[in-house]
Short mmCIF file of C-alpha atoms and ligand atoms in Angstrom, two decimals:
data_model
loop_
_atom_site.label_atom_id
_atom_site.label_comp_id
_atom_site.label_asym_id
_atom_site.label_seq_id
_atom_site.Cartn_x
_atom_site.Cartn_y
_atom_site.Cartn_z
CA UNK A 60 -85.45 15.37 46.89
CA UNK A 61 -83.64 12.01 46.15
CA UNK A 62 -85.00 10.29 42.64
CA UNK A 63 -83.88 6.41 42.59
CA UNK A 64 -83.76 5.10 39.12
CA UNK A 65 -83.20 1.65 37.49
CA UNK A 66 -81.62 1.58 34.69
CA UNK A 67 -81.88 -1.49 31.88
CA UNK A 68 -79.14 -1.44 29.35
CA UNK A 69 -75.53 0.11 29.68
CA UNK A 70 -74.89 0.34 26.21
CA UNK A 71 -73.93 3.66 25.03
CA UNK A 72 -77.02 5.41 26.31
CA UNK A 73 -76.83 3.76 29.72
CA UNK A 74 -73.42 4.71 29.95
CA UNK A 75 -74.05 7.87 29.17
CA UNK A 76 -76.56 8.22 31.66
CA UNK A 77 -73.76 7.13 34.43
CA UNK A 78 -71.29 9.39 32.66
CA UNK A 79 -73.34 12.08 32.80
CA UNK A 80 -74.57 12.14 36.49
CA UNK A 81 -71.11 11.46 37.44
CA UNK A 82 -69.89 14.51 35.84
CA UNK A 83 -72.92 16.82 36.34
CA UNK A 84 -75.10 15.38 39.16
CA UNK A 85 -74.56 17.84 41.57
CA UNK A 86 -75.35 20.72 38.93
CA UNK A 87 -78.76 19.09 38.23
CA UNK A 88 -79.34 19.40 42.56
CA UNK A 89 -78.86 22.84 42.84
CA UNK A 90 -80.37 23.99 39.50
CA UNK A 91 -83.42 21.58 39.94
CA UNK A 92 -83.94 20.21 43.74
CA UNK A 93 -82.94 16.80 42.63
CA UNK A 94 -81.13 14.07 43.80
CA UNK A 95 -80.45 11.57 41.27
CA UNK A 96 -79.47 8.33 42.61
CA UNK A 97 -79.03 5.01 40.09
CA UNK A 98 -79.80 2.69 42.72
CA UNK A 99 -80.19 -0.29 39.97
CA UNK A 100 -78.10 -1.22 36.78
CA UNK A 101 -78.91 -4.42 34.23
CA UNK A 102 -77.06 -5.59 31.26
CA UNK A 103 -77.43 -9.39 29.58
CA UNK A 104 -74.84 -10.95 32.33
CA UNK A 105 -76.65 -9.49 35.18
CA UNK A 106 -77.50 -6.56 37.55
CA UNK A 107 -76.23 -4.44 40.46
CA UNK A 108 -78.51 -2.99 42.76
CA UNK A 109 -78.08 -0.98 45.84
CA UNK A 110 -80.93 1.12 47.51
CA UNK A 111 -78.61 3.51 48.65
CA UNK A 112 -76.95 4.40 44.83
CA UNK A 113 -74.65 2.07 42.95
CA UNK A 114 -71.08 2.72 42.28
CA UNK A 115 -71.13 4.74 38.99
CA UNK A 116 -67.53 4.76 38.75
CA UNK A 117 -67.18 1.05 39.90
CA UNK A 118 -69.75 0.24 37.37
CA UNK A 119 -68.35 1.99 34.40
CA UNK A 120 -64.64 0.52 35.36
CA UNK A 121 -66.98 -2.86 36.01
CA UNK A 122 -68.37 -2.80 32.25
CA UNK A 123 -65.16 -1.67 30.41
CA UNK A 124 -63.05 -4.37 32.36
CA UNK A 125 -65.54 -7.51 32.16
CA UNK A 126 -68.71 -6.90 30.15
CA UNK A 127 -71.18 -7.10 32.38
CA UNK A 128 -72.34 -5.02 36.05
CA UNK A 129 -72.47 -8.39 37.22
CA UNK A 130 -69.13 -8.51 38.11
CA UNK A 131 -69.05 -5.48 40.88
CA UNK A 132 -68.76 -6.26 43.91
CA UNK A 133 -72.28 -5.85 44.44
CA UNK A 134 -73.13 -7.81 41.09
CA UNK A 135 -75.37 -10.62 40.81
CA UNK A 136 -75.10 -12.62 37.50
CA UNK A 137 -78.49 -13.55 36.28
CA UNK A 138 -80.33 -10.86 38.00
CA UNK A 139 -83.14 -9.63 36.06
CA UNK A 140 -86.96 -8.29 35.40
CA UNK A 141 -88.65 -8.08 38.52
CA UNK A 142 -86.04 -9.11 40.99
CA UNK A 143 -84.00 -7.02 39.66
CA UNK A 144 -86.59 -4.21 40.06
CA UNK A 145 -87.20 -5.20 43.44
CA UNK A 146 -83.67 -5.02 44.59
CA UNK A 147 -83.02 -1.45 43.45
CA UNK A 148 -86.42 -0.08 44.98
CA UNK A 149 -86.59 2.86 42.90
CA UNK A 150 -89.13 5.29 40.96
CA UNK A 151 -88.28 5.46 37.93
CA UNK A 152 -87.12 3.13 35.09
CA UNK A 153 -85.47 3.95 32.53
CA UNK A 154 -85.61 1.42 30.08
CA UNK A 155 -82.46 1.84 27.69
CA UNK A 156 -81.88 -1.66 26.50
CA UNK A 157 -81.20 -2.83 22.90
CA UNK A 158 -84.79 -3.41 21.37
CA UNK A 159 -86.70 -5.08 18.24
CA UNK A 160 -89.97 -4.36 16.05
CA UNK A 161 -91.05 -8.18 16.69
CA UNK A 162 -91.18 -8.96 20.28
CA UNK A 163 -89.98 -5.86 22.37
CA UNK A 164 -87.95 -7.60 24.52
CA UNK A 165 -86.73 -7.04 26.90
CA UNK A 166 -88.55 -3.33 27.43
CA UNK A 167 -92.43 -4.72 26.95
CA UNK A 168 -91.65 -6.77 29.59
CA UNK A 169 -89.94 -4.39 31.67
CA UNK A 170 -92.34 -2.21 31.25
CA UNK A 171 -95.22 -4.13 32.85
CA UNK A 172 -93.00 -4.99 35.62
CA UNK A 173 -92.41 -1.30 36.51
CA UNK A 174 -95.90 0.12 36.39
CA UNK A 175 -97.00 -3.28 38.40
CA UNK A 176 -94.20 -1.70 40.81
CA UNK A 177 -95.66 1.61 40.87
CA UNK A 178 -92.84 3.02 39.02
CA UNK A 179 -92.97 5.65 36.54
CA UNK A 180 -90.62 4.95 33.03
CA UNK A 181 -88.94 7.15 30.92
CA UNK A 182 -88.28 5.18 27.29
CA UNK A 183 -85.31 5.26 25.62
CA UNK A 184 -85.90 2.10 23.45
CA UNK A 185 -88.37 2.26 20.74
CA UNK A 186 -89.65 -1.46 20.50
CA UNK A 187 -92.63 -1.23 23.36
CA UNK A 188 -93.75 1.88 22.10
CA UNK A 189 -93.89 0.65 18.56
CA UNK A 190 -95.84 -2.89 18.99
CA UNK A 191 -97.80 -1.74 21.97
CA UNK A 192 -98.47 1.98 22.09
CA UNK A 193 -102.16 1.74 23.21
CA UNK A 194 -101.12 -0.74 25.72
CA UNK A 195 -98.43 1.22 27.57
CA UNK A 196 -100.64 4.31 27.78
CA UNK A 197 -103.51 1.86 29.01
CA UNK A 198 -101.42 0.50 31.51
CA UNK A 199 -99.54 3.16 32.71
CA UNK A 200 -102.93 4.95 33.25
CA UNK A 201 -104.15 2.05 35.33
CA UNK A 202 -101.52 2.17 37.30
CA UNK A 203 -101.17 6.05 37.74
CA UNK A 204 -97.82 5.86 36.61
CA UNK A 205 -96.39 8.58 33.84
CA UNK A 206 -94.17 7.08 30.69
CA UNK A 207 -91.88 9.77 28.99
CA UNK A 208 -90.09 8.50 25.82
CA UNK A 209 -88.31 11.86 24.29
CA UNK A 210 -85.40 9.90 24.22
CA UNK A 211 -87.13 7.21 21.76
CA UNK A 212 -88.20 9.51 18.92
CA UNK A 213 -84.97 11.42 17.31
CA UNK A 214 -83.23 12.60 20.64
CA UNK A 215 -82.24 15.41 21.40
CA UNK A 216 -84.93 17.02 19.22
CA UNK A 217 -87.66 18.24 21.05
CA UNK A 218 -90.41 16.24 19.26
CA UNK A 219 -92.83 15.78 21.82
CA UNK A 220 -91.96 18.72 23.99
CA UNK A 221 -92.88 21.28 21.08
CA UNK A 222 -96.40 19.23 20.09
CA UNK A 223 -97.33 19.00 24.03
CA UNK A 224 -96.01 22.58 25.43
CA UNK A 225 -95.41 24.80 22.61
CA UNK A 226 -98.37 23.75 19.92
CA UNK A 227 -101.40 23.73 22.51
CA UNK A 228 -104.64 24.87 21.06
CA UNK A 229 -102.50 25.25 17.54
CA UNK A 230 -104.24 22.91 15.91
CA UNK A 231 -101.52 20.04 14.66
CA UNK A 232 -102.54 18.46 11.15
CA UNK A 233 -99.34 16.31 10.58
CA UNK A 234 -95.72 16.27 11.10
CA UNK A 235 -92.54 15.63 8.32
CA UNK A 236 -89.20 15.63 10.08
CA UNK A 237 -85.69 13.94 8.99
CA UNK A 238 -85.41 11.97 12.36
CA UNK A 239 -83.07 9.17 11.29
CA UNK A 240 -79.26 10.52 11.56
CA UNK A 241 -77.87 7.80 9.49
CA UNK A 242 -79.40 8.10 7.09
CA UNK A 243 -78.82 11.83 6.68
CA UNK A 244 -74.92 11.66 7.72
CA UNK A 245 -75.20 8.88 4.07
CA UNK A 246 -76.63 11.24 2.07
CA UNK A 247 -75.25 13.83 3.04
CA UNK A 248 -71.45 11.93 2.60
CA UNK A 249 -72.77 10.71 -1.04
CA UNK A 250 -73.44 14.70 -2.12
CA UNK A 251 -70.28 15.55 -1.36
CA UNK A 252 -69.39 12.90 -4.03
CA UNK A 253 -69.03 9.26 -2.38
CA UNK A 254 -70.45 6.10 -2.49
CA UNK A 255 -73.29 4.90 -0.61
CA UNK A 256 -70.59 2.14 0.75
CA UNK A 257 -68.53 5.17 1.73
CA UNK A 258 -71.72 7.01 3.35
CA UNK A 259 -72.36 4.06 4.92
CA UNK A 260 -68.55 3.36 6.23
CA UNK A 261 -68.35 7.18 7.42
CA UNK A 262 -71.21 7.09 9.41
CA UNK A 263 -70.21 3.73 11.40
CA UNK A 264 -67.09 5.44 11.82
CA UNK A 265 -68.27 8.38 13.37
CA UNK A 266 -70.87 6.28 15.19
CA UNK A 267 -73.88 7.26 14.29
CA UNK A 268 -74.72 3.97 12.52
CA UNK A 269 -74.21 0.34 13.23
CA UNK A 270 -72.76 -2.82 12.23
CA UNK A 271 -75.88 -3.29 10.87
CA UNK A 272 -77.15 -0.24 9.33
CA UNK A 273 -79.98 -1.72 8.22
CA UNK A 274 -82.83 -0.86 10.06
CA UNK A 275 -81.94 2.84 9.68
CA UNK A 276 -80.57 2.70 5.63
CA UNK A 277 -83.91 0.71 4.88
CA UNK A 278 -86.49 3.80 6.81
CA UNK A 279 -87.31 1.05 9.80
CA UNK A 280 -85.87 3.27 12.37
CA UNK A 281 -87.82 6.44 10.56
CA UNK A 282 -91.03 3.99 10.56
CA UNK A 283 -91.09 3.59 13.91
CA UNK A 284 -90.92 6.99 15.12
CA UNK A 285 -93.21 8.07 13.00
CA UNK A 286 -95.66 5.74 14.14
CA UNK A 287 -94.85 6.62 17.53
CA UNK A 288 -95.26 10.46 16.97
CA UNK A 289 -98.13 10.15 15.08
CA UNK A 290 -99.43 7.75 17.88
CA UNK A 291 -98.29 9.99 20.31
CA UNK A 292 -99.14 13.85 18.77
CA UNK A 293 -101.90 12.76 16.47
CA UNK A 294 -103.62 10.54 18.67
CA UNK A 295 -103.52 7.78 16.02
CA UNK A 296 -103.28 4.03 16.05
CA UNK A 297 -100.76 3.40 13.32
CA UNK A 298 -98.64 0.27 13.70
CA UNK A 299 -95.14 0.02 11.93
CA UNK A 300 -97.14 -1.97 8.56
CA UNK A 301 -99.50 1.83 8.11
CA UNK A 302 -96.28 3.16 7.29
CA UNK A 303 -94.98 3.28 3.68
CA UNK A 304 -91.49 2.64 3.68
CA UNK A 305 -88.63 3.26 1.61
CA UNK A 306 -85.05 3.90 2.76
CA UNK A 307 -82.14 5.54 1.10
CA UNK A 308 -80.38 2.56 -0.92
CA UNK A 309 -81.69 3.16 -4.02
CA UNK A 310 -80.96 7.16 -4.14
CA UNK A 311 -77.49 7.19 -6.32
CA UNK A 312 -75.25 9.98 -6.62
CA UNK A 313 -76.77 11.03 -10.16
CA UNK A 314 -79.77 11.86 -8.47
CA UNK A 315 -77.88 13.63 -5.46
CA UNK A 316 -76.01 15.83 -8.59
CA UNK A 317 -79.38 16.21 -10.60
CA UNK A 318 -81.33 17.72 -7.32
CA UNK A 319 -78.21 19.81 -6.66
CA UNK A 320 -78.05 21.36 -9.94
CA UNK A 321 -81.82 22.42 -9.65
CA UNK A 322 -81.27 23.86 -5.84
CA UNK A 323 -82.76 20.64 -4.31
CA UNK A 324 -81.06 18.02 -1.78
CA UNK A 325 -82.78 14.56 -1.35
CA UNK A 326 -83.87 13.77 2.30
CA UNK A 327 -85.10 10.40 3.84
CA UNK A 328 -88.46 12.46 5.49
CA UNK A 329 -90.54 10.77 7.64
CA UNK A 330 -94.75 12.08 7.57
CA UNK A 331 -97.85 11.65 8.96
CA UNK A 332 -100.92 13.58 7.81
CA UNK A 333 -104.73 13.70 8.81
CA UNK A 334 -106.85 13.20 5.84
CA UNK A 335 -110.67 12.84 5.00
CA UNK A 336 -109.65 9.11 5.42
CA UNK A 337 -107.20 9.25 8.78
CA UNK A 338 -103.76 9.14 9.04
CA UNK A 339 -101.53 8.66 6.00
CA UNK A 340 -98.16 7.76 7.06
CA UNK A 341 -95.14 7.52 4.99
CA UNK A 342 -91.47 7.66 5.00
CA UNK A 343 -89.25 8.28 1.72
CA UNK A 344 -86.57 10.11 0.32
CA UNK A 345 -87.36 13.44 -1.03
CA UNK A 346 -86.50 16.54 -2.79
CA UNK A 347 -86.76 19.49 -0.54
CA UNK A 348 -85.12 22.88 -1.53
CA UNK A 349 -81.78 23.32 -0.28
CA UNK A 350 -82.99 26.62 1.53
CA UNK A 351 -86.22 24.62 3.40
CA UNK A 352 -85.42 23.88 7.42
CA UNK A 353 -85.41 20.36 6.10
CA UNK A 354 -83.72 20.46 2.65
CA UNK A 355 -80.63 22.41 4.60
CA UNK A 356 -79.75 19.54 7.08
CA UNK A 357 -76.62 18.53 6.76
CA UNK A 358 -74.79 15.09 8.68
CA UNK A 359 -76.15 13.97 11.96
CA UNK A 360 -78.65 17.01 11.74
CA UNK A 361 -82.06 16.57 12.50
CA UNK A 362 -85.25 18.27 12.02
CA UNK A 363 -89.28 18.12 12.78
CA UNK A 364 -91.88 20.82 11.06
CA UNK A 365 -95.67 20.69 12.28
CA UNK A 366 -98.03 22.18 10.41
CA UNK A 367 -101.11 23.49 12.04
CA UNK A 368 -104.22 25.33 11.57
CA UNK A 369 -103.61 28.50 13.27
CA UNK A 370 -100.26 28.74 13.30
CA UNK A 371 -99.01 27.65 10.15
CA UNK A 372 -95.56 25.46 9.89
CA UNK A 373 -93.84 25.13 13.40
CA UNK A 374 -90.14 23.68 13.56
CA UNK A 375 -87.49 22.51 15.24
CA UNK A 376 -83.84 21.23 14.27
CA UNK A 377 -80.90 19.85 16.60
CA UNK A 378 -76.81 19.63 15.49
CA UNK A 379 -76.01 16.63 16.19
CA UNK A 380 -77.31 12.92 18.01
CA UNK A 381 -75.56 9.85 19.50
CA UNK A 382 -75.08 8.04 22.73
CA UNK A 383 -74.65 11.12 24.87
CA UNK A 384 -77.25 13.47 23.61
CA UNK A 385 -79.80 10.77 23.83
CA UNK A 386 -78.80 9.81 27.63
CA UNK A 387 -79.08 13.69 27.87
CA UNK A 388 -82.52 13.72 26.91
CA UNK A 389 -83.66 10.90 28.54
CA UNK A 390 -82.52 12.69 31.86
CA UNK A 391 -84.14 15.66 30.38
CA UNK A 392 -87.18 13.80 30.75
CA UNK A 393 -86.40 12.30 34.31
CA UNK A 394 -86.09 16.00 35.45
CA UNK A 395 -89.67 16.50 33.93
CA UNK A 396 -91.14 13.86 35.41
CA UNK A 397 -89.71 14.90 38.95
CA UNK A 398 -91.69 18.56 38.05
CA UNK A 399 -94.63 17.03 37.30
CA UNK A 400 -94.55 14.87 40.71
CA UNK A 401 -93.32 17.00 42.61
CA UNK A 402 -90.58 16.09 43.23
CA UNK A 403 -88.26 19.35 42.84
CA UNK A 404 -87.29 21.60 45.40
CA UNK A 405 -86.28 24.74 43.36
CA UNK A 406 -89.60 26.41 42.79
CA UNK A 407 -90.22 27.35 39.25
CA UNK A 408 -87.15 25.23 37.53
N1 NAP B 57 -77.62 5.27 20.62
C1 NAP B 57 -78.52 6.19 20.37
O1 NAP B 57 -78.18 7.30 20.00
C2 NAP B 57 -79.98 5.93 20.60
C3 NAP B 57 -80.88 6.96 20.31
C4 NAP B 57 -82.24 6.77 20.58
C5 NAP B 57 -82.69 5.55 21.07
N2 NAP B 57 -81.78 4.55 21.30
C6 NAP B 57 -82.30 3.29 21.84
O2 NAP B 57 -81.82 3.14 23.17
C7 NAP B 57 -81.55 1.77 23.43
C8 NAP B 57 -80.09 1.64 23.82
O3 NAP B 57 -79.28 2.09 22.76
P1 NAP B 57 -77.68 1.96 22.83
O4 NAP B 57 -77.15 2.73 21.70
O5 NAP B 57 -77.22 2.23 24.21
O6 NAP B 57 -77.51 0.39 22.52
P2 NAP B 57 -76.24 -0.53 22.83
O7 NAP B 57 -75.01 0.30 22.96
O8 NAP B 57 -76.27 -1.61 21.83
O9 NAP B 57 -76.58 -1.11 24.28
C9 NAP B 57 -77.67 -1.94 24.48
C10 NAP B 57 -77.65 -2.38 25.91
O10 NAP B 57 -78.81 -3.20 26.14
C11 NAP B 57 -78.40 -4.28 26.96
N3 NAP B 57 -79.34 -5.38 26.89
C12 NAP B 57 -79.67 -6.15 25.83
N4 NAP B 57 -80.56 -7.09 26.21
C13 NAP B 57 -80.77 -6.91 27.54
C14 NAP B 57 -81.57 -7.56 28.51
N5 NAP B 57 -82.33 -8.60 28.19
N6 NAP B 57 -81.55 -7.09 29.78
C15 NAP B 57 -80.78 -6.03 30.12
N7 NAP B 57 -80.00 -5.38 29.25
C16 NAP B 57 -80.00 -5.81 27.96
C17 NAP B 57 -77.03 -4.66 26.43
O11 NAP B 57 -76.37 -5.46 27.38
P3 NAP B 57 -74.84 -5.92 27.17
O12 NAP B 57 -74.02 -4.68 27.43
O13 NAP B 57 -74.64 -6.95 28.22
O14 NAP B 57 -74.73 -6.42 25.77
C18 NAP B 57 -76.43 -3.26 26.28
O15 NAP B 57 -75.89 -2.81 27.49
C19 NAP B 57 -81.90 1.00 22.15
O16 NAP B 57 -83.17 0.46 22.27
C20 NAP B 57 -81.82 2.07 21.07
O17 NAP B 57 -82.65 1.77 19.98
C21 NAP B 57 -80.45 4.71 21.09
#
């Protein structure tokens, strides 16, 4: 069955998105029943929309060339929120434009304007999520419609898949995970004997961190998924000032040497627990043994542990993140959604 998505932002995830159901859209039809079509694409210059599908290649070409969708031959410059929408009459959003922890813009407002168009979204940027969880699962609820946001809370680890599917009836207590690459790729850099300058120069340089490293070097990027996991697994109501922060720039390589000498690394681990008093949520860096599924995580690595009741510690690690992985996992979650609507036509995939 055909599945026409919009898509907001074709930055390096919505690229990837294109990218990848150029090169593997017909293996997703015949190993899932799907067909999916981008029928919409928006950047800041613009939009193209077509019912039928848009011109990935055209697109891509499109964006490398000029900057902006706007300027394919079906482009409109200016065309945005729920014109925009309108024009690609799809059901599905995916919502993978740049985002902030003040306003949310533009995905809050995207958002609203999907579930008001009976759309279902699948979240790639954080910002909604962070300022408004409550609100989204109000709304979507409302409206029927189903918001997936694997791709918003350390893609490509399976964070929410493991709490929803695999930890049923387990009992979850809390979560620690290192879910912020960056960070991880800096510390990692500075125990093999740089500076935090060079940490933070190798991982812009592989591209795992930006200009502006910032938000991830400082635990804001950590913050905000843990509030959204917590939000999310542990049916909390944290918002990104519950969390207390500290980021990596005050680890130095002395203390880097000093952990490794007593069979420790230091990790920026992000937490949420349930105590007699709710949730306690924190994110800081921390000695962990070098043997422990989180003390071992090297680079880009990434890692979530649960604990629980009745099963004990649950966890999960992934190699690697970026641009790709994370437009991986946001289709990942596309595919879901089409299971869960019904949408498939390859029983039992
Ligand atoms: N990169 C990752 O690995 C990763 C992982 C998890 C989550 N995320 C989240 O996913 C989102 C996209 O990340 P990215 O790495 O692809 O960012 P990016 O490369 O900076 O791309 C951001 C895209 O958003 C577009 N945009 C900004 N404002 C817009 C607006 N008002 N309307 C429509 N489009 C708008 C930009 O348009 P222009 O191209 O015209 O500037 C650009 O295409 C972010 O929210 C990010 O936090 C990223």
């Amino acid at each position: 069955m055909e599945v026409r998505i919009a898509l907001t932002g074709f930055g390096s995830v919505g690229k990837g998105v294109a990218e990848i159901l150029l090169e593997q859209g017909i293996e997703y039809t015949e190993t899932y029943g799907v067909d999916l079509v981008l029928t919409g694409i928006a950047d800041r210059g613009g939009a193209v929309a077509n019912p039928s599908g848009v011109e990935l290649e055209e697109a891509l070409r499109v964006k490398a060339a000029h900057g902006t969708v706007a300027a394919s031959s079906r482009g409109k410059p200016g065309l945005a929120g729920n014109d925009f929408l309108r024009e690609a009459q799809s059901q599905v959003l995916i919502e993978a434009a740049s985002t902030n922890f003040e306003d949310a813009e533009p995905g809050w407002s995207y958002l609203r304007a999907a579930f008001a168009n009976h759309m279902d979204v699948v979240l790639a940027s954080k910002g909604a999520l962070v300022l408004h969880f409550a609100d989204v699962m109000k709304a979507a609820e409302e409206r029927g419609a189903r918001v997936l946001f694997s791709g918003a809370v350390g893609a490509p680890l399976p964070v929410l898949e493991l709490a929803d599917r695999m930890l049923v009836g387990a009992g979850i207590t809390g979560f620690e995970g290192i879910v912020n690459a960056t960070a991880n790729q800096i510390l990692s850099t500075m125990s093999a004997g740089a500076s935090y300058e060079e940490g933070v120069a190798r991982a812009q340089r592989d591209g795992i961190a930006e200009t502006d490293p910032t938000l991830d070097v400082d635990g804001w990027d950590a913050a905000a998924k843990a509030v959204i996991i917590a939000n999310a697994v542990l049916g909390g109501s944290l918002r990104l000032p519950d969390v207390a922060r500290e980021g990596v720039r005050g680890v130095t390589r002395a203390d880097l040497d000093d952990a490794r000498s007593q069979g420790q690394s230091i990790k920026l681990i992000a937490r949420a627990v349930q105590t007699g008093s709710g949730l306690r949520a924190e994110v800081k860096p921390e000695r962990r043994p070098l043997a422990d599924v989180l003390g071992r995580l090297r680079g880009s690595e990434m890692g979530i542990v649960y604990h629980t009741t009745r099963l004990g510690t649950v966890a999960a690690t992934v190699a690697g993140t970026g641009g790709l992985s994370t437009a991986l996992t946001v289709l990942r979650d596309v595919i879901n959604l089409a299971r869960e609507r019904g949408w498939t036509q390859t029983p039992g995939r």
